[in-house]
JSON list of C-alpha atoms in Angstrom, two decimals:
[
{"chain": "F", "resi": 125, "resn": "MET", "atom": "CA", "xyz": [3.17, 14.03, 4.54]},
{"chain": "F", "resi": 126, "resn": "PRO", "atom": "CA", "xyz": [3.87, 12.59, 8.05]},
{"chain": "F", "resi": 127, "resn": "VAL", "atom": "CA", "xyz": [1.33, 9.78, 7.56]},
{"chain": "F", "resi": 128, "resn": "LEU", "atom": "CA", "xyz": [0.67, 7.99, 4.25]},
{"chain": "F", "resi": 129, "resn": "VAL", "atom": "CA", "xyz": [-2.02, 5.26, 4.11]},
{"chain": "F", "resi": 130, "resn": "ILE", "atom": "CA", "xyz": [-1.29, 2.54, 1.56]},
{"chain": "F", "resi": 131, "resn": "THR", "atom": "CA", "xyz": [-4.12, 0.40, 0.21]},
{"chain": "F", "resi": 132, "resn": "GLY", "atom": "CA", "xyz": [-4.55, -1.94, -2.75]},
{"chain": "F", "resi": 133, "resn": "THR", "atom": "CA", "xyz": [-7.31, -2.62, -5.28]},
{"chain": "F", "resi": 134, "resn": "GLY", "atom": "CA", "xyz": [-7.46, -6.09, -3.67]},
{"chain": "F", "resi": 135, "resn": "THR", "atom": "CA", "xyz": [-5.29, -8.80, -2.31]},
{"chain": "F", "resi": 136, "resn": "GLU", "atom": "CA", "xyz": [-1.97, -9.94, -3.85]},
{"chain": "F", "resi": 137, "resn": "VAL", "atom": "CA", "xyz": [-1.37, -6.70, -5.83]},
{"chain": "F", "resi": 138, "resn": "GLY", "atom": "CA", "xyz": [2.04, -6.01, -4.30]},
{"chain": "F", "resi": 139, "resn": "LYS", "atom": "CA", "xyz": [1.00, -3.68, -1.47]},
{"chain": "F", "resi": 140, "resn": "THR", "atom": "CA", "xyz": [3.63, -4.84, 1.02]},
{"chain": "F", "resi": 141, "resn": "VAL", "atom": "CA", "xyz": [6.49, -4.60, -1.55]},
{"chain": "F", "resi": 142, "resn": "VAL", "atom": "CA", "xyz": [5.33, -1.11, -2.56]},
{"chain": "F", "resi": 143, "resn": "THR", "atom": "CA", "xyz": [5.21, -0.16, 1.12]},
{"chain": "F", "resi": 144, "resn": "ALA", "atom": "CA", "xyz": [8.82, -1.42, 1.44]},
{"chain": "F", "resi": 145, "resn": "ALA", "atom": "CA", "xyz": [9.87, 0.52, -1.62]},
{"chain": "F", "resi": 146, "resn": "VAL", "atom": "CA", "xyz": [8.36, 3.77, -0.24]},
{"chain": "F", "resi": 147, "resn": "ALA", "atom": "CA", "xyz": [10.08, 3.05, 3.12]},
{"chain": "F", "resi": 148, "resn": "ALA", "atom": "CA", "xyz": [13.43, 2.31, 1.54]},
{"chain": "F", "resi": 149, "resn": "THR", "atom": "CA", "xyz": [13.26, 5.47, -0.57]},
{"chain": "F", "resi": 150, "resn": "ALA", "atom": "CA", "xyz": [12.44, 7.64, 2.43]},
{"chain": "F", "resi": 151, "resn": "LEU", "atom": "CA", "xyz": [15.25, 6.00, 4.51]},
{"chain": "F", "resi": 152, "resn": "ALA", "atom": "CA", "xyz": [17.69, 6.71, 1.59]},
{"chain": "F", "resi": 153, "resn": "GLY", "atom": "CA", "xyz": [16.66, 10.36, 1.92]},
{"chain": "F", "resi": 154, "resn": "GLY", "atom": "CA", "xyz": [17.65, 10.42, 5.56]},
{"chain": "F", "resi": 155, "resn": "ARG", "atom": "CA", "xyz": [14.09, 10.21, 7.01]},
{"chain": "F", "resi": 156, "resn": "SER", "atom": "CA", "xyz": [12.97, 8.19, 9.96]},
{"chain": "F", "resi": 157, "resn": "VAL", "atom": "CA", "xyz": [10.21, 5.78, 9.04]},
{"chain": "F", "resi": 158, "resn": "ALA", "atom": "CA", "xyz": [7.59, 3.73, 10.89]},
{"chain": "F", "resi": 159, "resn": "VAL", "atom": "CA", "xyz": [5.44, 1.11, 9.26]},
{"chain": "F", "resi": 160, "resn": "LEU", "atom": "CA", "xyz": [2.14, 0.22, 10.87]},
{"chain": "F", "resi": 161, "resn": "LYS", "atom": "CA", "xyz": [-0.02, -2.71, 9.86]},
{"chain": "F", "resi": 162, "resn": "ALA", "atom": "CA", "xyz": [-3.62, -2.09, 10.73]},
{"chain": "F", "resi": 163, "resn": "ALA", "atom": "CA", "xyz": [-4.47, -5.79, 10.97]},
{"chain": "F", "resi": 164, "resn": "GLN", "atom": "CA", "xyz": [-2.22, -8.72, 10.17]},
{"chain": "F", "resi": 165, "resn": "THR", "atom": "CA", "xyz": [-4.12, -11.88, 9.28]},
{"chain": "F", "resi": 166, "resn": "GLY", "atom": "CA", "xyz": [-2.94, -15.35, 8.32]},
{"chain": "F", "resi": 167, "resn": "VAL", "atom": "CA", "xyz": [0.16, -15.63, 10.54]},
{"chain": "F", "resi": 168, "resn": "GLY", "atom": "CA", "xyz": [0.84, -17.18, 13.88]},
{"chain": "F", "resi": 169, "resn": "PRO", "atom": "CA", "xyz": [2.09, -15.39, 17.05]},
{"chain": "F", "resi": 170, "resn": "ASP", "atom": "CA", "xyz": [5.80, -15.96, 16.26]},
{"chain": "F", "resi": 171, "resn": "GLU", "atom": "CA", "xyz": [5.71, -15.80, 12.45]},
{"chain": "F", "resi": 172, "resn": "PRO", "atom": "CA", "xyz": [6.86, -12.79, 10.51]},
{"chain": "F", "resi": 173, "resn": "GLY", "atom": "CA", "xyz": [4.13, -10.62, 9.11]},
{"chain": "F", "resi": 174, "resn": "ASP", "atom": "CA", "xyz": [4.02, -7.84, 6.51]},
{"chain": "F", "resi": 175, "resn": "VAL", "atom": "CA", "xyz": [5.79, -5.26, 8.61]},
{"chain": "F", "resi": 176, "resn": "GLN", "atom": "CA", "xyz": [8.62, -7.66, 9.25]},
{"chain": "F", "resi": 177, "resn": "GLU", "atom": "CA", "xyz": [8.93, -8.22, 5.53]},
{"chain": "F", "resi": 178, "resn": "VAL", "atom": "CA", "xyz": [9.00, -4.40, 4.96]},
{"chain": "F", "resi": 179, "resn": "ALA", "atom": "CA", "xyz": [11.79, -4.10, 7.58]},
{"chain": "F", "resi": 180, "resn": "ARG", "atom": "CA", "xyz": [13.72, -6.96, 5.91]},
{"chain": "F", "resi": 181, "resn": "LEU", "atom": "CA", "xyz": [13.61, -5.29, 2.51]},
{"chain": "F", "resi": 182, "resn": "ALA", "atom": "CA", "xyz": [13.73, -1.61, 3.39]},
{"chain": "F", "resi": 183, "resn": "GLY", "atom": "CA", "xyz": [16.03, -1.48, 6.37]},
{"chain": "F", "resi": 184, "resn": "PRO", "atom": "CA", "xyz": [15.75, 0.07, 9.86]},
{"chain": "F", "resi": 185, "resn": "VAL", "atom": "CA", "xyz": [12.12, 1.01, 10.16]},
{"chain": "F", "resi": 186, "resn": "THR", "atom": "CA", "xyz": [9.91, 0.96, 13.27]},
{"chain": "F", "resi": 187, "resn": "ALA", "atom": "CA", "xyz": [7.65, -1.99, 12.59]},
{"chain": "F", "resi": 188, "resn": "ALA", "atom": "CA", "xyz": [4.34, -2.20, 14.49]},
{"chain": "F", "resi": 189, "resn": "GLU", "atom": "CA", "xyz": [0.99, -3.97, 14.30]},
{"chain": "F", "resi": 190, "resn": "VAL", "atom": "CA", "xyz": [-2.31, -3.04, 15.86]},
{"chain": "F", "resi": 191, "resn": "ALA", "atom": "CA", "xyz": [-3.48, -6.65, 15.96]},
{"chain": "F", "resi": 192, "resn": "ARG", "atom": "CA", "xyz": [-2.94, -10.00, 14.28]},
{"chain": "F", "resi": 193, "resn": "TYR", "atom": "CA", "xyz": [-5.13, -13.03, 13.76]},
{"chain": "F", "resi": 194, "resn": "PRO", "atom": "CA", "xyz": [-4.15, -16.53, 12.73]},
{"chain": "F", "resi": 195, "resn": "GLU", "atom": "CA", "xyz": [-6.56, -17.18, 9.75]},
{"chain": "F", "resi": 196, "resn": "PRO", "atom": "CA", "xyz": [-6.03, -15.61, 6.33]},
{"chain": "F", "resi": 197, "resn": "LEU", "atom": "CA", "xyz": [-9.42, -13.81, 6.23]},
{"chain": "F", "resi": 198, "resn": "ALA", "atom": "CA", "xyz": [-10.76, -10.30, 6.31]},
{"chain": "F", "resi": 199, "resn": "PRO", "atom": "CA", "xyz": [-9.78, -8.76, 9.69]},
{"chain": "F", "resi": 200, "resn": "GLY", "atom": "CA", "xyz": [-13.38, -8.57, 10.99]},
{"chain": "F", "resi": 201, "resn": "THR", "atom": "CA", "xyz": [-14.00, -12.20, 10.15]},
{"chain": "F", "resi": 202, "resn": "ALA", "atom": "CA", "xyz": [-10.61, -13.40, 11.40]},
{"chain": "F", "resi": 203, "resn": "ALA", "atom": "CA", "xyz": [-11.12, -11.61, 14.77]},
{"chain": "F", "resi": 204, "resn": "ARG", "atom": "CA", "xyz": [-14.57, -13.08, 15.19]},
{"chain": "F", "resi": 205, "resn": "ARG", "atom": "CA", "xyz": [-13.43, -16.63, 14.37]},
{"chain": "F", "resi": 206, "resn": "ALA", "atom": "CA", "xyz": [-10.44, -16.27, 16.71]},
{"chain": "F", "resi": 207, "resn": "GLY", "atom": "CA", "xyz": [-12.64, -14.99, 19.56]},
{"chain": "F", "resi": 208, "resn": "ARG", "atom": "CA", "xyz": [-10.58, -11.87, 19.79]},
{"chain": "F", "resi": 209, "resn": "ALA", "atom": "CA", "xyz": [-11.34, -8.16, 19.91]},
{"chain": "F", "resi": 210, "resn": "PRO", "atom": "CA", "xyz": [-11.54, -6.63, 16.48]},
{"chain": "F", "resi": 211, "resn": "VAL", "atom": "CA", "xyz": [-9.48, -3.68, 15.30]},
{"chain": "F", "resi": 212, "resn": "ARG", "atom": "CA", "xyz": [-11.28, -0.36, 15.31]},
{"chain": "F", "resi": 213, "resn": "PRO", "atom": "CA", "xyz": [-10.37, 2.48, 13.05]},
{"chain": "F", "resi": 214, "resn": "GLU", "atom": "CA", "xyz": [-9.81, 4.66, 16.13]},
{"chain": "F", "resi": 215, "resn": "ASP", "atom": "CA", "xyz": [-7.16, 2.16, 17.39]},
{"chain": "F", "resi": 216, "resn": "VAL", "atom": "CA", "xyz": [-5.25, 2.33, 14.17]},
{"chain": "F", "resi": 217, "resn": "ALA", "atom": "CA", "xyz": [-5.43, 6.15, 13.96]},
{"chain": "F", "resi": 218, "resn": "GLN", "atom": "CA", "xyz": [-4.26, 6.48, 17.57]},
{"chain": "F", "resi": 219, "resn": "ALA", "atom": "CA", "xyz": [-1.31, 4.16, 16.93]},
{"chain": "F", "resi": 220, "resn": "ALA", "atom": "CA", "xyz": [-0.35, 6.05, 13.74]},
{"chain": "F", "resi": 221, "resn": "GLY", "atom": "CA", "xyz": [-0.70, 9.36, 15.47]},
{"chain": "F", "resi": 222, "resn": "LYS", "atom": "CA", "xyz": [1.71, 8.32, 18.23]},
{"chain": "F", "resi": 223, "resn": "LEU", "atom": "CA", "xyz": [4.20, 7.05, 15.70]},
{"chain": "F", "resi": 224, "resn": "ALA", "atom": "CA", "xyz": [3.93, 10.34, 13.76]},
{"chain": "F", "resi": 225, "resn": "THR", "atom": "CA", "xyz": [5.18, 12.21, 16.79]},
{"chain": "F", "resi": 226, "resn": "GLU", "atom": "CA", "xyz": [8.42, 10.17, 16.79]},
{"chain": "F", "resi": 227, "resn": "HIS", "atom": "CA", "xyz": [9.10, 9.66, 13.07]},
{"chain": "F", "resi": 228, "resn": "ASP", "atom": "CA", "xyz": [9.34, 11.73, 9.91]},
{"chain": "F", "resi": 229, "resn": "LEU", "atom": "CA", "xyz": [7.07, 9.34, 7.94]},
{"chain": "F", "resi": 230, "resn": "VAL", "atom": "CA", "xyz": [4.47, 6.77, 9.03]},
{"chain": "F", "resi": 231, "resn": "LEU", "atom": "CA", "xyz": [3.23, 4.30, 6.42]},
{"chain": "F", "resi": 232, "resn": "VAL", "atom": "CA", "xyz": [-0.13, 2.64, 7.39]},
{"chain": "F", "resi": 233, "resn": "GLU", "atom": "CA", "xyz": [-0.63, -0.50, 5.39]},
{"chain": "F", "resi": 234, "resn": "GLY", "atom": "CA", "xyz": [-4.11, -1.91, 5.13]},
{"chain": "F", "resi": 235, "resn": "ALA", "atom": "CA", "xyz": [-5.30, -5.49, 4.72]},
{"chain": "F", "resi": 236, "resn": "GLY", "atom": "CA", "xyz": [-6.69, -6.26, 1.25]},
{"chain": "F", "resi": 237, "resn": "GLY", "atom": "CA", "xyz": [-8.65, -3.39, -0.29]},
{"chain": "F", "resi": 238, "resn": "LEU", "atom": "CA", "xyz": [-9.91, -0.13, 0.97]},
{"chain": "F", "resi": 239, "resn": "LEU", "atom": "CA", "xyz": [-13.32, -1.30, 2.23]},
{"chain": "F", "resi": 240, "resn": "VAL", "atom": "CA", "xyz": [-12.31, -4.59, 3.86]},
{"chain": "F", "resi": 241, "resn": "ARG", "atom": "CA", "xyz": [-14.09, -4.54, 7.21]},
{"chain": "F", "resi": 242, "resn": "PHE", "atom": "CA", "xyz": [-12.17, -4.43, 10.48]},
{"chain": "F", "resi": 243, "resn": "ASP", "atom": "CA", "xyz": [-15.12, -4.88, 12.79]},
{"chain": "F", "resi": 244, "resn": "ALA", "atom": "CA", "xyz": [-18.87, -5.57, 13.06]},
{"chain": "F", "resi": 245, "resn": "ALA", "atom": "CA", "xyz": [-19.60, -1.86, 12.90]},
{"chain": "F", "resi": 246, "resn": "GLY", "atom": "CA", "xyz": [-18.17, -1.82, 9.38]},
{"chain": "F", "resi": 247, "resn": "GLY", "atom": "CA", "xyz": [-14.92, 0.19, 10.18]},
{"chain": "F", "resi": 248, "resn": "THR", "atom": "CA", "xyz": [-12.40, 0.18, 7.30]},
{"chain": "F", "resi": 249, "resn": "LEU", "atom": "CA", "xyz": [-9.10, 1.61, 6.27]},
{"chain": "F", "resi": 250, "resn": "ALA", "atom": "CA", "xyz": [-10.92, 4.45, 4.62]},
{"chain": "F", "resi": 251, "resn": "ASP", "atom": "CA", "xyz": [-12.16, 5.41, 8.09]},
{"chain": "F", "resi": 252, "resn": "VAL", "atom": "CA", "xyz": [-8.60, 5.35, 9.36]},
{"chain": "F", "resi": 253, "resn": "ALA", "atom": "CA", "xyz": [-7.53, 7.70, 6.65]},
{"chain": "F", "resi": 254, "resn": "GLY", "atom": "CA", "xyz": [-10.42, 10.00, 7.39]},
{"chain": "F", "resi": 255, "resn": "LEU", "atom": "CA", "xyz": [-9.61, 10.11, 11.08]},
{"chain": "F", "resi": 256, "resn": "LEU", "atom": "CA", "xyz": [-5.95, 10.91, 10.33]},
{"chain": "F", "resi": 257, "resn": "GLY", "atom": "CA", "xyz": [-6.69, 13.32, 7.47]},
{"chain": "F", "resi": 258, "resn": "ALA", "atom": "CA", "xyz": [-4.04, 11.31, 5.62]},
{"chain": "F", "resi": 259, "resn": "PRO", "atom": "CA", "xyz": [-3.58, 10.77, 1.82]},
{"chain": "F", "resi": 260, "resn": "VAL", "atom": "CA", "xyz": [-4.15, 7.26, 0.45]},
{"chain": "F", "resi": 261, "resn": "LEU", "atom": "CA", "xyz": [-1.65, 5.75, -1.99]},
{"chain": "F", "resi": 262, "resn": "LEU", "atom": "CA", "xyz": [-3.33, 3.14, -4.22]},
{"chain": "F", "resi": 263, "resn": "VAL", "atom": "CA", "xyz": [-1.52, 0.01, -5.33]},
{"chain": "F", "resi": 264, "resn": "ALA", "atom": "CA", "xyz": [-2.92, -1.57, -8.45]},
{"chain": "F", "resi": 265, "resn": "SER", "atom": "CA", "xyz": [-2.22, -4.57, -10.57]},
{"chain": "F", "resi": 266, "resn": "ALA", "atom": "CA", "xyz": [-0.92, -4.14, -14.10]},
{"chain": "F", "resi": 267, "resn": "GLY", "atom": "CA", "xyz": [-3.09, -6.31, -16.31]},
{"chain": "F", "resi": 268, "resn": "LEU", "atom": "CA", "xyz": [-6.61, -6.91, -17.43]},
{"chain": "F", "resi": 269, "resn": "GLY", "atom": "CA", "xyz": [-9.30, -6.11, -14.84]},
{"chain": "F", "resi": 270, "resn": "THR", "atom": "CA", "xyz": [-7.32, -3.50, -13.00]},
{"chain": "F", "resi": 271, "resn": "LEU", "atom": "CA", "xyz": [-9.14, -0.50, -14.48]},
{"chain": "F", "resi": 272, "resn": "ASN", "atom": "CA", "xyz": [-12.47, -1.35, -12.83]},
{"chain": "F", "resi": 273, "resn": "THR", "atom": "CA", "xyz": [-11.12, -1.96, -9.35]},
{"chain": "F", "resi": 274, "resn": "THR", "atom": "CA", "xyz": [-8.89, 1.13, -9.57]},
{"chain": "F", "resi": 275, "resn": "GLU", "atom": "CA", "xyz": [-11.78, 3.36, -10.63]},
{"chain": "F", "resi": 276, "resn": "LEU", "atom": "CA", "xyz": [-14.08, 1.98, -7.97]},
{"chain": "F", "resi": 277, "resn": "THR", "atom": "CA", "xyz": [-11.54, 2.58, -5.25]},
{"chain": "F", "resi": 278, "resn": "ALA", "atom": "CA", "xyz": [-10.74, 6.06, -6.56]},
{"chain": "F", "resi": 279, "resn": "ARG", "atom": "CA", "xyz": [-14.39, 6.97, -6.59]},
{"chain": "F", "resi": 280, "resn": "GLU", "atom": "CA", "xyz": [-14.80, 5.78, -3.01]},
{"chain": "F", "resi": 281, "resn": "LEU", "atom": "CA", "xyz": [-11.93, 7.87, -1.87]},
{"chain": "F", "resi": 282, "resn": "ARG", "atom": "CA", "xyz": [-13.27, 10.98, -3.59]},
{"chain": "F", "resi": 283, "resn": "SER", "atom": "CA", "xyz": [-16.78, 10.39, -2.17]},
{"chain": "F", "resi": 284, "resn": "ARG", "atom": "CA", "xyz": [-15.27, 10.47, 1.29]},
{"chain": "F", "resi": 285, "resn": "GLY", "atom": "CA", "xyz": [-13.20, 13.57, 0.59]},
{"chain": "F", "resi": 286, "resn": "LEU", "atom": "CA", "xyz": [-9.90, 11.67, 0.93]},
{"chain": "F", "resi": 287, "resn": "GLU", "atom": "CA", "xyz": [-6.83, 12.62, -1.03]},
{"chain": "F", "resi": 288, "resn": "LEU", "atom": "CA", "xyz": [-5.58, 10.15, -3.63]},
{"chain": "F", "resi": 289, "resn": "PRO", "atom": "CA", "xyz": [-2.00, 11.32, -4.60]},
{"chain": "F", "resi": 290, "resn": "GLY", "atom": "CA", "xyz": [-1.58, 8.64, -7.17]},
{"chain": "F", "resi": 291, "resn": "VAL", "atom": "CA", "xyz": [-1.37, 4.99, -8.20]},
{"chain": "F", "resi": 292, "resn": "VAL", "atom": "CA", "xyz": [1.61, 2.62, -8.12]},
{"chain": "F", "resi": 293, "resn": "ILE", "atom": "CA", "xyz": [1.63, -0.57, -10.06]},
{"chain": "F", "resi": 294, "resn": "GLY", "atom": "CA", "xyz": [2.59, -3.27, -7.57]},
{"chain": "F", "resi": 295, "resn": "SER", "atom": "CA", "xyz": [4.05, -5.86, -9.91]},
{"chain": "F", "resi": 296, "resn": "TRP", "atom": "CA", "xyz": [5.14, -4.80, -13.37]},
{"chain": "F", "resi": 297, "resn": "PRO", "atom": "CA", "xyz": [5.75, -7.88, -15.56]},
{"chain": "F", "resi": 298, "resn": "GLY", "atom": "CA", "xyz": [9.03, -8.39, -17.31]},
{"chain": "F", "resi": 299, "resn": "SER", "atom": "CA", "xyz": [7.15, -8.98, -20.52]},
{"chain": "F", "resi": 300, "resn": "PRO", "atom": "CA", "xyz": [4.05, -6.85, -20.37]},
{"chain": "F", "resi": 301, "resn": "ASP", "atom": "CA", "xyz": [1.07, -7.76, -22.55]},
{"chain": "F", "resi": 302, "resn": "LEU", "atom": "CA", "xyz": [-0.97, -5.33, -24.52]},
{"chain": "F", "resi": 303, "resn": "ALA", "atom": "CA", "xyz": [-3.45, -4.75, -21.68]},
{"chain": "F", "resi": 304, "resn": "SER", "atom": "CA", "xyz": [-0.63, -3.94, -19.30]},
{"chain": "F", "resi": 305, "resn": "ARG", "atom": "CA", "xyz": [0.97, -1.50, -21.69]},
{"chain": "F", "resi": 306, "resn": "CYS", "atom": "CA", "xyz": [-2.32, 0.21, -22.45]},
{"chain": "F", "resi": 307, "resn": "ASN", "atom": "CA", "xyz": [-3.04, 0.46, -18.69]},
{"chain": "F", "resi": 308, "resn": "LEU", "atom": "CA", "xyz": [-0.03, 2.74, -18.24]},
{"chain": "F", "resi": 309, "resn": "ALA", "atom": "CA", "xyz": [-2.08, 5.44, -19.91]},
{"chain": "F", "resi": 310, "resn": "ASP", "atom": "CA", "xyz": [-5.49, 4.20, -18.80]},
{"chain": "F", "resi": 311, "resn": "LEU", "atom": "CA", "xyz": [-4.78, 3.90, -15.04]},
{"chain": "F", "resi": 312, "resn": "PRO", "atom": "CA", "xyz": [-4.27, 7.56, -14.31]},
{"chain": "F", "resi": 313, "resn": "GLU", "atom": "CA", "xyz": [-7.32, 8.39, -16.47]},
{"chain": "F", "resi": 314, "resn": "VAL", "atom": "CA", "xyz": [-9.72, 6.14, -14.45]},
{"chain": "F", "resi": 315, "resn": "ALA", "atom": "CA", "xyz": [-8.10, 7.04, -11.14]},
{"chain": "F", "resi": 316, "resn": "GLY", "atom": "CA", "xyz": [-8.14, 10.76, -11.72]},
{"chain": "F", "resi": 317, "resn": "ALA", "atom": "CA", "xyz": [-4.66, 10.78, -10.27]},
{"chain": "F", "resi": 318, "resn": "PRO", "atom": "CA", "xyz": [-1.17, 10.31, -11.66]},
{"chain": "F", "resi": 319, "resn": "LEU", "atom": "CA", "xyz": [0.82, 7.08, -11.99]},
{"chain": "F", "resi": 320, "resn": "LEU", "atom": "CA", "xyz": [3.53, 7.32, -9.40]},
{"chain": "F", "resi": 321, "resn": "GLY", "atom": "CA", "xyz": [5.58, 4.27, -10.09]},
{"chain": "F", "resi": 322, "resn": "ALA", "atom": "CA", "xyz": [5.85, 0.66, -11.15]},
{"chain": "F", "resi": 323, "resn": "VAL", "atom": "CA", "xyz": [7.58, -1.95, -9.03]},
{"chain": "F", "resi": 324, "resn": "PRO", "atom": "CA", "xyz": [8.94, -4.86, -11.13]},
{"chain": "F", "resi": 325, "resn": "ALA", "atom": "CA", "xyz": [7.61, -8.28, -10.59]},
{"chain": "F", "resi": 326, "resn": "GLY", "atom": "CA", "xyz": [9.78, -10.28, -8.20]},
{"chain": "F", "resi": 327, "resn": "ALA", "atom": "CA", "xyz": [11.20, -7.21, -6.53]},
{"chain": "F", "resi": 328, "resn": "GLY", "atom": "CA", "xyz": [10.45, -8.79, -3.16]},
{"chain": "F", "resi": 329, "resn": "SER", "atom": "CA", "xyz": [12.85, -11.56, -3.92]},
{"chain": "F", "resi": 330, "resn": "LEU", "atom": "CA", "xyz": [15.85, -9.26, -4.44]},
{"chain": "F", "resi": 331, "resn": "PRO", "atom": "CA", "xyz": [18.58, -9.27, -1.83]},
{"chain": "F", "resi": 332, "resn": "PRO", "atom": "CA", "xyz": [17.79, -6.47, 0.62]},
{"chain": "F", "resi": 333, "resn": "ALA", "atom": "CA", "xyz": [20.81, -4.36, -0.41]},
{"chain": "F", "resi": 334, "resn": "ALA", "atom": "CA", "xyz": [19.78, -4.56, -4.03]},
{"chain": "F", "resi": 335, "resn": "PHE", "atom": "CA", "xyz": [16.15, -3.73, -3.17]},
{"chain": "F", "resi": 336, "resn": "ARG", "atom": "CA", "xyz": [17.19, -0.65, -1.17]},
{"chain": "F", "resi": 337, "resn": "SER", "atom": "CA", "xyz": [19.52, 0.74, -3.84]},
{"chain": "F", "resi": 338, "resn": "THR", "atom": "CA", "xyz": [17.01, 0.21, -6.67]},
{"chain": "F", "resi": 339, "resn": "ALA", "atom": "CA", "xyz": [13.73, 1.16, -4.99]},
{"chain": "F", "resi": 340, "resn": "PRO", "atom": "CA", "xyz": [13.99, 4.94, -5.64]},
{"chain": "F", "resi": 341, "resn": "HIS", "atom": "CA", "xyz": [14.10, 4.19, -9.36]},
{"chain": "F", "resi": 342, "resn": "TRP", "atom": "CA", "xyz": [10.61, 2.59, -9.13]},
{"chain": "F", "resi": 343, "resn": "LEU", "atom": "CA", "xyz": [8.87, 5.60, -7.55]},
{"chain": "F", "resi": 344, "resn": "ALA", "atom": "CA", "xyz": [8.11, 9.13, -8.82]},
{"chain": "F", "resi": 345, "resn": "PRO", "atom": "CA", "xyz": [9.63, 12.31, -7.39]},
{"chain": "F", "resi": 346, "resn": "SER", "atom": "CA", "xyz": [6.52, 12.99, -5.27]},
{"chain": "F", "resi": 347, "resn": "LEU", "atom": "CA", "xyz": [7.43, 9.81, -3.39]},
{"chain": "F", "resi": 348, "resn": "GLU", "atom": "CA", "xyz": [11.05, 10.90, -3.29]},
{"chain": "F", "resi": 349, "resn": "GLY", "atom": "CA", "xyz": [12.14, 8.67, -6.14]},
{"chain": "F", "resi": 350, "resn": "SER", "atom": "CA", "xyz": [13.33, 9.27, -9.66]},
{"chain": "F", "resi": 351, "resn": "TRP", "atom": "CA", "xyz": [10.89, 7.23, -11.78]},
{"chain": "F", "resi": 352, "resn": "ASP", "atom": "CA", "xyz": [9.81, 9.05, -14.88]},
{"chain": "F", "resi": 353, "resn": "ALA", "atom": "CA", "xyz": [6.30, 8.16, -16.10]},
{"chain": "F", "resi": 354, "resn": "GLU", "atom": "CA", "xyz": [6.92, 9.47, -19.61]},
{"chain": "F", "resi": 355, "resn": "ALA", "atom": "CA", "xyz": [10.14, 7.68, -19.99]},
{"chain": "F", "resi": 356, "resn": "PHE", "atom": "CA", "xyz": [8.48, 4.47, -18.79]},
{"chain": "F", "resi": 357, "resn": "GLY", "atom": "CA", "xyz": [5.98, 4.79, -21.58]},
{"chain": "F", "resi": 358, "resn": "THR", "atom": "CA", "xyz": [2.70, 6.04, -20.21]},
{"chain": "F", "resi": 359, "resn": "ARG", "atom": "CA", "xyz": [1.32, 6.69, -23.70]},
{"chain": "F", "resi": 360, "resn": "GLU", "atom": "CA", "xyz": [-1.13, 4.23, -25.03]},
{"chain": "F", "resi": 361, "resn": "ALA", "atom": "CA", "xyz": [0.45, 1.20, -26.66]},
{"chain": "F", "resi": 362, "resn": "PRO", "atom": "CA", "xyz": [0.11, 0.86, -30.40]}
]
C-alpha cells in the first residue's frame, strides 16, 4: 500500500486528524511517510495548512501541497475566484507518484468529500485514486446522518471500481449517544467495508508526543494499529 488516498464523507469530519494518526502509526513502525494535500483552501501563503498540522501531530513526515487558495471554498471555486490555475487530478497523481518512489507510504488527503470538484472539467479526488490505482480510506462522523453520506460515498467508490479498505470514525465522542453507538454496527454494513478505527474527539489537541504514542491504539491492524473493533463494541447498542 505505497499510496493511500484519504477522503471524508464531508467537511469537518476529522480527516486531517485521521491522516495524522495513520502517519504517526506508520512512523512508529519504522516507515518513511509523505503526506500530500491535493488542494489546500482557506489559508494564506504563509499560514500552516493541513499537511503542516499532520506533521506537527505525527512527526517527521514529508509534507507537500499541490496548490493552495486563500478562500475556504471547494478547490475549483477557490481557484476560479483567486484567478489561479486549478488543480487537475493528473497533477495530484503525478506528485503522489513521485513521492511514492522516495517513501514507504504516501497519504493523499483530499479537500472535503470524494466528489468535491478540483477544476471546471469536474476532476475530483476519485479521479486521482483511479489514476493511481490507490485504495481510498473513508473518514466518517459518528452520529446521526452519517449512514447516508457513508453509503453514498461507498457506492460511488464501488461504481468506479475503487477499493474501499474501510471506514474510520474521525471524532468519537466521549459520551456517545444512542445513534453513535448503533452506528458502530451500522457503518460497516452500509459501507460494505470494515470499521478500521475511531479517533477520539479532541485528539488533535493532544500534545504531539501523546498523540504519537496513542495513535496506534485508534487504528485497526490493517492500518498497522492495535484497535479492536469487537472490543470497542461494534455490536448494535441495546
